[in-house]
XYZ file of C-alpha atoms in Angstrom:
758
model
C 94.227 143.061 85.962
C 95.763 141.087 88.866
C 95.669 137.109 88.857
C 94.764 134.944 91.595
C 93.952 131.298 92.275
C 90.405 130.342 92.410
C 88.798 129.909 95.787
C 88.127 126.268 95.151
C 91.770 125.478 94.884
C 92.719 126.682 98.119
C 90.083 124.918 99.805
C 91.455 121.745 98.023
C 94.726 122.437 99.168
C 93.581 123.002 102.903
C 91.677 119.600 103.008
C 94.658 117.518 101.684
C 96.804 119.291 104.570
C 94.101 118.607 107.121
C 93.847 114.982 106.147
C 97.757 114.683 106.096
C 97.603 116.016 109.636
C 94.807 114.146 110.979
C 96.560 110.907 109.416
C 99.771 111.312 111.142
C 98.266 111.986 114.449
C 96.057 108.388 114.008
C 99.295 106.498 113.120
C 101.090 107.999 115.831
C 98.395 107.053 118.463
C 98.443 103.503 117.190
C 102.231 103.008 117.295
C 102.063 104.463 120.900
C 99.336 101.816 121.903
C 101.080 99.288 120.586
C 104.447 100.205 122.128
C 102.493 100.388 125.480
C 100.571 97.424 125.347
C 102.301 94.797 122.774
C 105.170 93.860 125.211
C 102.468 92.083 127.391
C 102.481 89.420 124.650
C 105.297 87.873 122.523
C 106.059 89.566 119.512
C 106.712 88.328 116.142
C 110.036 89.767 115.158
C 113.269 88.703 116.717
C 114.347 92.192 117.424
C 111.124 92.936 119.616
C 111.426 89.587 120.997
C 114.910 90.547 122.575
C 113.356 93.864 123.933
C 110.451 92.025 125.253
C 112.462 89.309 127.004
C 114.624 92.098 128.822
C 111.733 93.747 130.124
C 109.975 90.670 131.265
C 113.266 89.509 132.889
C 113.484 93.037 134.764
C 109.806 92.591 135.534
C 110.127 89.306 137.350
C 113.725 89.946 138.735
C 114.240 90.178 142.473
C 117.075 92.605 143.399
C 120.049 90.814 144.776
C 123.462 91.533 145.797
C 125.971 91.472 143.080
C 128.492 90.430 145.471
C 126.595 87.217 146.087
C 125.923 86.440 142.425
C 129.832 86.867 141.818
C 130.442 84.464 144.771
C 127.906 81.942 143.212
C 129.513 82.401 139.779
C 132.924 81.751 140.956
C 131.953 78.223 142.358
C 130.376 77.351 139.014
C 133.689 78.358 136.923
C 135.466 75.830 139.351
C 133.025 73.187 138.977
C 132.369 73.017 142.749
C 128.957 73.481 143.390
C 128.621 75.019 146.851
C 126.563 73.118 149.487
C 123.164 74.733 150.022
C 124.108 76.003 153.510
C 126.778 78.197 152.234
C 124.482 79.678 149.429
C 123.015 83.354 149.639
C 119.589 83.584 151.078
C 116.745 84.838 148.961
C 113.284 85.622 150.335
C 110.110 85.122 148.425
C 106.388 86.032 149.368
C 103.485 84.152 148.340
C 101.588 87.400 148.037
C 104.013 88.401 145.002
C 102.483 85.448 143.332
C 98.940 86.320 143.875
C 100.055 89.712 142.509
C 101.249 88.116 139.307
C 98.368 85.423 139.198
C 96.591 87.481 136.505
C 99.583 88.188 134.339
C 100.470 84.248 134.656
C 97.111 83.517 133.315
C 97.564 85.808 130.446
C 100.887 84.262 129.762
C 99.678 80.842 129.792
C 96.502 81.855 127.540
C 98.736 83.434 124.980
C 100.940 80.279 124.904
C 98.034 78.071 124.314
C 96.355 80.093 121.655
C 96.425 78.520 118.122
C 95.592 80.094 114.664
C 91.860 80.655 114.137
C 91.181 81.997 117.611
C 90.746 78.121 118.907
C 91.654 77.530 122.478
C 92.052 74.472 124.168
C 93.675 72.679 127.166
C 97.472 72.451 128.151
C 97.650 68.927 127.335
C 96.182 69.226 123.708
C 97.625 72.530 122.533
C 101.278 72.986 124.506
C 104.126 71.999 122.168
C 107.472 73.301 121.109
C 106.205 76.018 119.235
C 103.765 77.414 121.685
C 104.801 76.810 125.291
C 108.398 76.928 124.133
C 110.373 79.905 122.601
C 112.225 78.212 119.734
C 113.572 81.682 118.594
C 115.975 82.092 121.568
C 117.764 78.803 120.330
C 119.411 80.313 117.326
C 122.233 82.281 119.055
C 124.985 79.431 118.765
C 124.469 78.214 115.144
C 122.030 75.537 115.965
C 123.767 74.265 119.208
C 121.769 73.823 122.393
C 122.549 76.138 124.831
C 121.773 75.609 128.673
C 122.103 78.124 131.657
C 122.058 77.136 135.170
C 120.866 79.477 137.755
C 123.011 80.257 140.941
C 122.295 78.184 144.044
C 120.160 80.010 146.746
C 118.696 79.332 149.877
C 114.979 80.044 149.112
C 112.628 81.182 151.882
C 108.957 81.324 151.270
C 107.417 83.568 153.783
C 110.247 82.925 156.211
C 110.045 79.057 155.709
C 113.081 77.494 154.155
C 112.122 75.511 150.963
C 114.704 72.671 151.426
C 117.452 71.799 153.795
C 120.012 70.336 151.466
C 120.524 69.394 147.943
C 120.659 65.753 147.079
C 123.927 63.892 145.704
C 122.073 63.232 142.612
C 120.962 66.771 141.906
C 124.712 67.916 142.433
C 125.416 65.189 139.833
C 122.694 66.355 137.543
C 124.286 70.120 137.770
C 127.869 68.753 137.082
C 126.745 66.932 133.897
C 125.318 69.868 132.403
C 128.196 72.265 133.551
C 130.444 69.752 131.878
C 128.480 69.375 128.829
C 129.066 71.239 125.459
C 125.748 72.705 125.848
C 126.416 74.885 129.274
C 126.585 78.479 128.672
C 127.504 80.944 131.427
C 125.686 84.072 129.937
C 122.210 83.824 130.527
C 121.680 85.941 127.229
C 122.917 83.233 125.097
C 121.003 80.495 126.862
C 118.010 78.716 125.188
C 117.188 76.609 128.139
C 117.106 77.433 131.893
C 117.611 75.078 134.487
C 116.470 76.059 137.902
C 118.807 74.961 140.996
C 115.949 73.881 143.108
C 116.055 70.060 144.065
C 112.906 68.589 142.811
C 114.284 65.123 142.278
C 112.398 64.036 145.424
C 109.470 66.335 146.560
C 108.941 64.493 149.647
C 112.013 66.287 150.822
C 110.870 69.623 150.270
C 109.240 71.488 153.363
C 106.729 73.733 151.415
C 103.587 73.100 148.955
C 103.564 72.999 145.201
C 102.068 76.776 145.512
C 105.297 77.756 147.423
C 107.415 76.075 144.782
C 105.609 78.043 141.849
C 106.380 81.279 144.110
C 109.959 80.487 144.289
C 110.071 79.672 140.285
C 108.050 82.766 139.206
C 110.717 84.761 141.159
C 113.618 83.560 139.004
C 115.086 86.337 136.919
C 114.193 84.724 133.456
C 111.138 82.688 134.329
C 109.084 85.241 132.368
C 106.167 83.818 130.046
C 105.362 81.312 132.781
C 108.471 79.297 132.852
C 108.945 79.211 129.124
C 112.123 77.553 127.964
C 112.659 76.294 131.547
C 113.180 72.579 132.529
C 112.264 70.874 135.643
C 113.635 67.689 136.592
C 111.809 65.167 138.985
C 112.112 61.633 139.833
C 109.211 61.483 142.001
C 107.177 58.318 141.493
C 103.854 58.557 139.919
C 102.102 61.575 139.012
C 104.511 64.604 140.052
C 102.564 67.419 141.680
C 104.826 69.635 139.319
C 102.435 68.626 136.474
C 99.500 70.423 138.071
C 101.566 73.804 138.125
C 100.423 76.361 135.900
C 103.600 76.597 133.955
C 104.965 76.522 130.377
C 108.078 74.809 131.769
C 109.177 71.375 130.289
C 108.841 68.867 132.931
C 111.157 65.653 132.770
C 109.621 63.156 135.108
C 109.784 59.539 135.851
C 106.543 57.350 135.684
C 104.647 60.164 133.645
C 100.970 58.926 133.040
C 99.416 59.149 129.819
C 96.705 61.605 131.023
C 99.122 64.322 132.277
C 101.577 63.810 129.410
C 101.890 66.939 127.020
C 102.941 64.665 123.781
C 106.002 65.969 122.113
C 106.840 68.491 124.911
C 107.325 66.910 128.404
C 110.164 64.226 128.699
C 109.841 60.899 130.344
C 112.814 59.680 132.099
C 114.173 56.948 134.134
C 114.913 56.687 137.925
C 118.081 55.320 139.018
C 118.712 53.586 142.376
C 120.860 55.536 144.505
C 122.197 52.709 146.381
C 123.337 50.674 143.085
C 124.219 53.695 141.384
C 127.226 54.295 143.822
C 127.887 50.788 144.688
C 131.240 49.879 142.739
C 130.678 46.294 143.033
C 127.401 46.475 140.831
C 129.560 45.859 137.713
C 131.226 42.519 139.310
C 129.782 39.399 138.082
C 131.064 37.722 141.311
C 128.206 39.052 143.438
C 125.502 36.162 143.464
C 123.080 35.688 145.826
C 123.599 33.945 149.528
C 121.607 31.132 148.063
C 122.352 29.790 144.508
C 119.608 30.630 142.282
C 117.906 27.267 140.719
C 118.102 26.887 136.985
C 114.296 26.406 136.924
C 113.627 29.783 137.622
C 113.620 32.158 134.734
C 111.722 35.054 135.584
C 112.290 37.273 138.714
C 109.802 39.617 140.122
C 111.064 42.634 142.179
C 109.436 43.904 145.015
C 106.945 46.566 143.858
C 104.071 46.798 146.130
C 101.108 44.439 146.736
C 99.740 44.907 143.472
C 102.177 43.044 141.644
C 101.282 39.863 143.694
C 97.722 40.435 142.979
C 98.305 40.442 139.107
C 100.476 37.555 139.477
C 97.838 35.559 141.543
C 97.167 33.224 138.595
C 101.021 32.652 138.263
C 101.457 32.063 142.099
C 102.188 28.410 141.887
C 104.540 28.767 138.811
C 108.003 27.320 139.805
C 109.651 29.118 137.175
C 108.952 32.323 138.787
C 111.045 33.822 141.678
C 108.956 36.382 143.930
C 111.086 38.794 145.615
C 110.124 41.012 148.722
C 111.599 43.176 151.275
C 113.146 41.186 154.084
C 111.948 41.341 157.720
C 113.078 40.811 161.210
C 111.913 38.256 163.650
C 109.723 40.761 165.190
C 107.896 41.620 161.715
C 109.711 44.971 161.025
C 111.397 45.726 157.745
C 115.156 45.164 157.482
C 117.050 48.506 156.889
C 119.430 46.424 154.733
C 118.065 47.360 151.248
C 120.619 45.348 149.299
C 118.908 42.014 149.959
C 115.529 40.855 149.303
C 113.740 37.514 150.192
C 111.747 34.982 148.259
C 108.272 34.018 149.631
C 110.045 30.881 151.569
C 112.263 33.354 153.376
C 115.418 32.494 151.235
C 117.685 35.732 151.209
C 119.238 36.899 148.232
C 121.722 39.801 147.293
C 119.586 42.656 145.352
C 119.945 43.533 142.465
C 122.559 40.911 141.716
C 120.510 38.054 142.179
C 118.572 39.020 138.906
C 121.856 38.522 136.684
C 120.519 34.991 136.840
C 117.427 35.443 135.109
C 116.478 36.070 131.379
C 113.241 38.223 132.133
C 112.513 40.354 135.376
C 109.059 41.740 135.809
C 108.323 45.533 136.113
C 104.802 46.294 136.885
C 102.742 49.500 136.999
C 105.269 51.979 138.918
C 107.763 53.198 136.421
C 108.542 55.895 138.628
C 110.374 53.758 141.124
C 114.158 52.515 140.354
C 112.967 48.897 139.769
C 113.334 49.354 135.781
C 116.947 50.899 136.351
C 117.897 48.038 138.690
C 116.655 45.321 136.327
C 118.653 46.745 133.180
C 121.649 47.388 135.300
C 122.288 43.485 135.652
C 121.107 43.068 132.030
C 117.994 41.285 132.503
C 115.331 41.798 129.868
C 112.361 43.959 131.525
C 108.746 42.379 131.005
C 106.880 45.888 131.426
C 103.213 46.007 132.632
C 102.072 49.659 132.736
C 99.026 50.349 130.690
C 98.854 53.855 131.449
C 102.449 55.156 131.586
C 105.161 56.603 129.308
C 108.260 54.619 128.983
C 111.470 56.693 129.770
C 112.652 58.542 126.550
C 110.072 56.536 124.426
C 109.877 59.313 121.654
C 113.600 58.074 120.968
C 114.267 54.753 122.562
C 112.357 51.988 120.879
C 111.749 49.578 123.752
C 110.612 47.055 121.614
C 114.148 45.984 120.827
C 114.937 45.792 124.405
C 111.940 44.669 126.539
C 108.835 42.607 126.494
C 105.639 44.908 126.792
C 102.532 43.256 128.049
C 99.127 44.468 129.207
C 97.457 43.810 132.468
C 94.977 41.543 131.367
C 97.693 39.412 129.587
C 99.254 38.561 133.138
C 97.531 35.220 133.273
C 99.563 34.314 129.946
C 102.984 35.444 131.335
C 104.551 32.053 131.649
C 103.373 30.756 128.145
C 104.483 34.239 126.370
C 107.707 34.336 127.903
C 108.127 30.436 127.021
C 107.318 31.428 123.229
C 110.270 33.769 122.764
C 113.151 32.018 120.808
C 116.597 31.805 122.093
C 117.922 34.105 119.414
C 115.502 36.763 120.230
C 116.298 36.351 123.765
C 120.127 37.088 122.844
C 119.211 39.917 120.953
C 116.954 41.651 123.630
C 119.844 41.034 126.155
C 122.579 42.825 124.058
C 120.139 45.687 123.296
C 119.323 46.021 127.050
C 123.230 46.512 127.837
C 123.408 48.873 124.997
C 120.540 51.100 125.977
C 121.696 50.801 129.706
C 125.319 51.765 128.843
C 124.853 54.434 126.681
C 122.034 56.139 128.177
C 121.115 55.243 131.910
C 124.404 53.894 133.558
C 124.903 56.948 135.566
C 123.415 60.216 136.503
C 125.565 61.762 133.781
C 124.492 59.511 131.051
C 120.828 60.366 132.064
C 121.567 64.078 132.034
C 123.137 63.800 128.555
C 120.419 61.596 127.346
C 117.790 64.424 128.443
C 119.722 67.205 126.880
C 120.244 65.187 123.739
C 116.524 64.472 123.552
C 115.921 68.199 124.096
C 118.060 69.313 121.521
C 116.254 66.776 118.902
C 113.125 68.280 119.843
C 114.391 72.240 119.386
C 116.395 71.559 116.243
C 114.264 68.603 114.687
C 116.034 68.960 111.132
C 119.240 67.868 112.835
C 117.674 65.291 115.129
C 119.097 61.872 115.117
C 116.852 58.907 113.574
C 115.364 56.331 115.664
C 118.046 54.003 114.044
C 120.870 56.292 115.411
C 119.358 56.262 118.881
C 118.908 52.627 119.049
C 121.664 51.346 116.757
C 121.203 50.890 113.213
C 119.300 47.778 113.452
C 121.006 46.918 116.727
C 124.340 48.555 116.848
C 126.196 47.389 119.967
C 124.131 44.111 119.802
C 124.206 40.954 117.345
C 120.616 41.920 115.791
C 121.443 42.176 112.309
C 119.330 41.173 109.011
C 119.336 41.761 105.348
C 117.531 44.918 104.814
C 116.681 43.686 101.300
C 113.340 41.876 100.536
C 114.999 39.573 98.191
C 118.463 38.342 99.796
C 118.817 35.204 97.721
C 119.526 36.621 93.987
C 118.936 39.755 92.305
C 117.252 40.079 88.639
C 119.767 40.461 85.697
C 117.360 42.092 83.370
C 117.140 45.152 85.357
C 121.007 45.784 84.860
C 122.957 48.391 86.886
C 123.271 52.072 86.852
C 126.885 53.492 86.971
C 127.456 56.473 89.217
C 130.597 58.375 88.660
C 131.872 61.149 91.161
C 133.779 63.707 89.160
C 135.363 67.212 89.811
C 137.620 68.339 86.962
C 139.723 65.333 85.464
C 137.503 65.356 82.039
C 140.008 63.064 80.019
C 139.809 60.133 82.358
C 136.082 61.009 83.124
C 135.558 60.576 79.588
C 137.542 57.485 79.453
C 135.914 55.674 82.137
C 132.300 56.527 80.440
C 133.571 55.002 77.166
C 134.580 51.910 78.986
C 131.612 51.442 81.261
C 129.237 51.893 78.355
C 130.639 48.746 76.719
C 129.399 46.495 79.442
C 126.273 44.352 78.514
C 124.402 44.911 81.836
C 124.884 48.712 82.108
C 121.323 50.551 81.816
C 122.259 54.236 82.702
C 125.225 56.334 83.433
C 124.816 58.978 86.056
C 127.671 61.613 86.496
C 127.889 63.672 89.958
C 129.546 66.850 89.055
C 130.994 68.163 92.362
C 132.663 71.078 91.177
C 130.722 74.374 91.744
C 133.590 76.687 90.744
C 133.684 74.784 87.092
C 130.928 74.073 84.766
C 130.895 70.742 83.381
C 132.006 70.104 79.478
C 129.556 71.153 77.069
C 127.205 68.513 75.873
C 128.609 68.053 72.617
C 131.966 67.291 73.927
C 130.835 64.296 75.874
C 131.467 60.610 74.484
C 128.547 59.244 72.200
C 127.444 56.041 73.928
C 124.605 53.763 73.709
C 123.037 54.206 77.163
C 121.728 57.531 78.701
C 124.176 59.827 80.407
C 122.664 61.961 83.238
C 124.762 64.982 84.720
C 123.781 66.052 88.245
C 125.499 69.412 89.615
C 125.679 69.374 93.336
C 125.275 72.446 95.509
C 128.426 71.693 97.693
C 131.513 69.963 97.199
C 130.886 66.910 99.550
C 132.394 63.321 99.204
C 128.854 62.292 100.543
C 127.071 63.466 97.345
C 128.115 60.274 95.489
C 125.691 58.208 98.042
C 122.590 60.516 97.703
C 119.648 58.660 96.732
C 118.958 60.169 93.504
C 115.780 59.483 91.747
C 117.554 59.037 88.454
C 118.695 55.444 89.785
C 116.088 53.306 88.811
C 117.955 50.240 88.907
C 118.442 47.945 91.950
C 122.294 47.618 91.301
C 124.417 50.597 91.635
C 128.053 50.757 90.163
C 129.900 53.087 92.064
C 133.174 54.271 90.296
C 135.731 57.066 90.495
C 136.533 59.266 87.626
C 140.248 58.056 87.299
C 139.568 54.149 87.361
C 140.440 53.673 83.699
C 142.096 50.353 84.190
C 138.875 47.886 84.659
C 138.013 45.673 81.847
C 134.465 45.022 80.286
C 134.829 41.570 81.637
C 135.580 42.400 85.058
C 132.741 44.703 85.552
C 130.288 42.463 84.218
C 131.778 39.727 86.375
C 131.484 42.066 89.187
C 127.751 42.725 88.391
C 127.166 38.826 88.435
C 128.740 38.011 91.402
C 126.758 40.993 93.128
C 123.592 39.158 91.892
C 124.604 36.296 94.309
C 125.031 38.629 97.251
C 122.968 41.768 96.895
C 123.014 42.840 100.438
C 126.933 43.256 100.463
C 129.327 45.478 98.612
C 130.907 43.545 95.796
C 133.952 45.310 94.199
C 137.678 45.283 93.314
C 140.010 47.418 95.518
C 140.202 45.810 98.901
C 141.458 47.004 102.320
C 141.586 45.861 105.825
C 141.730 47.120 109.329
C 143.982 45.615 112.066
C 144.464 46.123 115.644
C 147.687 47.999 116.879
C 148.898 46.774 120.406
C 151.245 49.569 120.695
C 148.746 52.430 120.235
C 145.627 50.178 121.242
C 143.922 51.645 118.238
C 142.626 50.333 114.845
C 144.843 50.873 111.972
C 143.901 51.239 108.473
C 145.650 48.731 106.258
C 146.314 48.526 102.351
C 149.090 45.611 102.518
C 148.318 42.805 100.202
C 147.112 39.969 102.193
C 144.890 37.286 102.151
C 142.206 38.906 104.774
C 140.098 41.941 103.845
C 137.258 43.785 105.640
C 136.603 46.553 103.301
C 136.113 46.881 99.507
C 136.479 50.577 98.487
C 133.385 52.516 96.576
C 135.750 53.618 94.043
C 134.848 50.572 91.947
C 132.043 48.484 93.934
C 128.665 47.257 93.232
C 125.901 47.554 95.734
C 122.101 47.967 96.032
C 120.785 51.398 95.836
C 118.933 50.915 99.291
C 122.528 51.909 100.924
C 122.082 55.218 99.122
C 118.945 56.009 101.352
C 120.494 54.313 104.503
C 123.827 56.298 103.983
C 121.845 59.613 103.983
C 119.286 59.006 106.350
C 120.190 56.537 108.697
C 123.920 56.750 109.203
C 124.863 58.721 112.190
C 125.065 62.488 111.205
C 128.239 62.814 113.147
C 130.122 60.475 110.700
C 128.651 62.190 107.667
C 129.809 65.460 108.819
C 133.336 64.057 109.423
C 133.436 62.617 106.098
C 132.373 65.940 104.507
C 134.834 67.858 106.702
C 137.831 65.650 105.857
C 136.859 65.248 102.136
C 137.764 61.452 102.997
C 136.652 58.125 104.076
C 133.144 58.086 102.781
C 133.951 54.768 101.360
C 134.893 53.288 104.760
C 131.675 55.007 106.130
C 129.877 52.963 103.491
C 131.525 49.770 104.537
C 130.776 50.500 108.302
C 127.095 51.083 107.390
C 126.746 47.657 105.312
C 128.600 45.518 107.864
C 126.721 46.730 110.739
C 123.530 46.385 109.228
C 123.791 42.990 107.716
C 126.377 41.358 109.917
C 128.194 40.084 106.850
C 131.766 41.072 105.231
C 132.215 42.523 101.767
C 133.210 40.431 98.746
C 136.359 41.149 96.315
C 136.240 40.053 93.021
C 139.264 39.225 90.697
C 142.768 39.079 91.905
C 143.548 42.930 90.617
C 145.543 44.576 93.002
C 146.522 47.849 91.630
C 143.882 50.762 91.014
C 146.242 53.898 90.140
C 145.126 56.374 87.609
C 147.979 56.029 84.764
C 147.373 59.535 83.246
C 146.566 61.496 86.800
C 149.309 63.553 88.226
C 149.887 63.143 92.108
C 148.300 66.391 93.204
C 144.910 65.128 91.445
C 144.540 62.182 93.633
C 143.491 62.194 97.337
C 145.212 59.060 98.133
C 148.646 60.512 96.979
C 148.734 62.466 99.955
C 151.549 61.368 102.811
C 148.894 61.824 105.389
C 146.390 59.907 103.548
C 146.927 56.466 105.336
C 147.041 58.407 108.740
C 143.713 60.115 108.130
C 141.971 57.052 107.055
C 143.273 55.411 110.313
C 141.696 58.245 112.396
C 138.456 57.733 110.302
C 138.309 54.360 111.227
C 138.802 54.726 115.138
C 136.529 57.986 114.910
C 133.855 55.880 113.160
C 134.099 53.135 115.726
C 133.881 55.688 118.733
C 130.386 57.126 117.197
C 129.068 53.716 116.411
C 130.149 52.278 119.822
C 131.598 49.085 118.247
C 133.539 47.891 115.389
C 131.309 46.284 112.811
C 133.738 45.457 109.993
C 133.968 41.668 109.453
C 137.360 40.260 108.121
C 137.194 37.588 105.574
C 139.483 35.531 103.319
C 136.802 34.964 100.488
C 137.640 36.201 96.719
C 135.439 35.494 93.828
C 136.830 34.508 90.785
C 135.347 33.246 87.421
C 134.989 29.820 86.766
C 138.048 28.173 84.741
C 139.924 31.404 85.629
C 143.068 29.435 86.859
C 142.538 26.241 84.764
C 145.651 25.580 82.822
C 145.369 24.172 79.394
C 142.076 25.519 78.613
C 142.215 28.600 75.935
C 141.195 31.874 77.212
C 138.766 32.304 74.242
C 136.533 29.515 75.498
C 136.395 31.013 79.345
C 133.139 33.315 79.682
C 135.230 36.092 80.952
C 138.491 35.734 79.453
C 139.797 39.399 79.565
C 140.655 39.587 83.319
C 143.476 41.681 84.914
C 146.109 40.431 86.651
C 147.987 41.565 89.919
């Protein structure tokens, strides 16, 4: 009998085969659909993103001559931006914009979508994660990369967009080109800058719609201008804000209602006449008529509304009202370097405002008045209820200005009069610091804009508000104790010893045994900085009467010793190296008692100084034994645990990165930080001079390197450059215990009898 398979089994196999073929067809159709339609929207993965960007760029590109592009590129390489009349011509039609209108709407709608399907307006939804494609910005290891379009003469339907480019716009482009953020390859760019001069929109011969037509024709404008930055200094509400675009608008005088929070960037408008006038820095250019000492508020010309707001103060003799000067026939003078008072006295402007403590800036922050006021060191009194102050996300204007509401104008004299002399000095110094660092030139303004943009994109690397404005007044005399109780610290809480260790186990154990005998010790914290070698086993550690906690770090960094560890529960920290085995118990206890009297300072044993070298015109690190010191090294020093937080969160990142890269100078950085925040010098205790590990070999000690002194000199100059001033304060003070040098008194009768000698 012949065997065969049952019919039901064949039928089942046929059904499985049919379902498999059907599944393959359905999946293939879905993939084909997605490949065809998905590029209309930004994809989620990075590989698809690059393909999408290339396709979007091809769709929006205008075919141009490669010869013309090469010509423009050569000019950029030579840092000689060509004049507009020498640039190639490109033609744009508004019909192209109308054809792309639906596509633009779809791009804008996608950018403004939020999770959950909710949709909202541009002001409420636009952010660095919706209207900006942050995924483009990882190509250069977390560094901002900016591409500048070549210069073209743009023609919209046969009409030239602009006749020439302003001098300030050329300076803006040059600053970007010379910055470390510039890239010549657009594929590496995170941010794109068009070369259309939008600084003064009054000089454009076309409408805002024509501008959008030009912008939309740019090669990389895809997604409605995403990742593009447009700079305008147009006073008041710029027409650019009404454009349907995802570009970041950097504008002066931004009003609150048109400001995209966390996205747009308010900037400052410089005065072109003063910006290019070398005599601005001269202190000899006073007004034609000397200003009377009783005048202490200057009001620069800012329109009729300024006089309306000041009507209640019109008869106040302490206010000098300035306005444009007029000829005898009533016409305005063309000499804009002079201003006249209401009594027709003529003054040099803005030099006249150097004689004043306060200068009023009313309403129009898009005008150059704020810049002019700060350029001469006058404290701005700002009255602008509905406008954003320049770079107010990073600049703390409370430290450098007085801000009033319009309804407070009748109290102007009493408010200004109530400001103390000390605060006036701090405000003036901070005005100078902010202006010199961020606003003094078009180059500085551009770099401030780029740095602000970098902090927005790479927020995890962003500078803190203290770094932007100076750590409690870097560059100024505004220093104060950061501690709540600067008089004396409690004795009962004791101190925590933080020991930085790597592999010198015998000397580490000796340090632990010695420190554990100090009566005020509460805890020992060992920061094990060696990732290649495990710390000793627990049973081999010295048996002491206080808790010993071992923290293993992830990277070998010198800054690890200053991390704000949760294990530090006491106010006082005793930082000690694992080779400081020569300190006695009495010396350490006396050091802690001295710190209690000076809890906002570094109190310790090894001291150093800095001196100015007239030959090299640089600071020099000095370890010679002199009466004057300016640093106490944290290899053996007491300080408040607050400084661990300040070192990690407030010290400029450039300093911390330098320390970790050089594996040196963390103690100098800490001295810079404390002196800058407090305005005080450190305290050296006991006369001991030598702090050399007797059992360590030279190759185990960083300070034994022949280049150690040279490198630490370099650290001092580098830190001074980053901070903008030298914060270290020399002193000739040293703390010794009572009866220390009194002859005839037995050492056993002294409280601290076991004190080391030189």
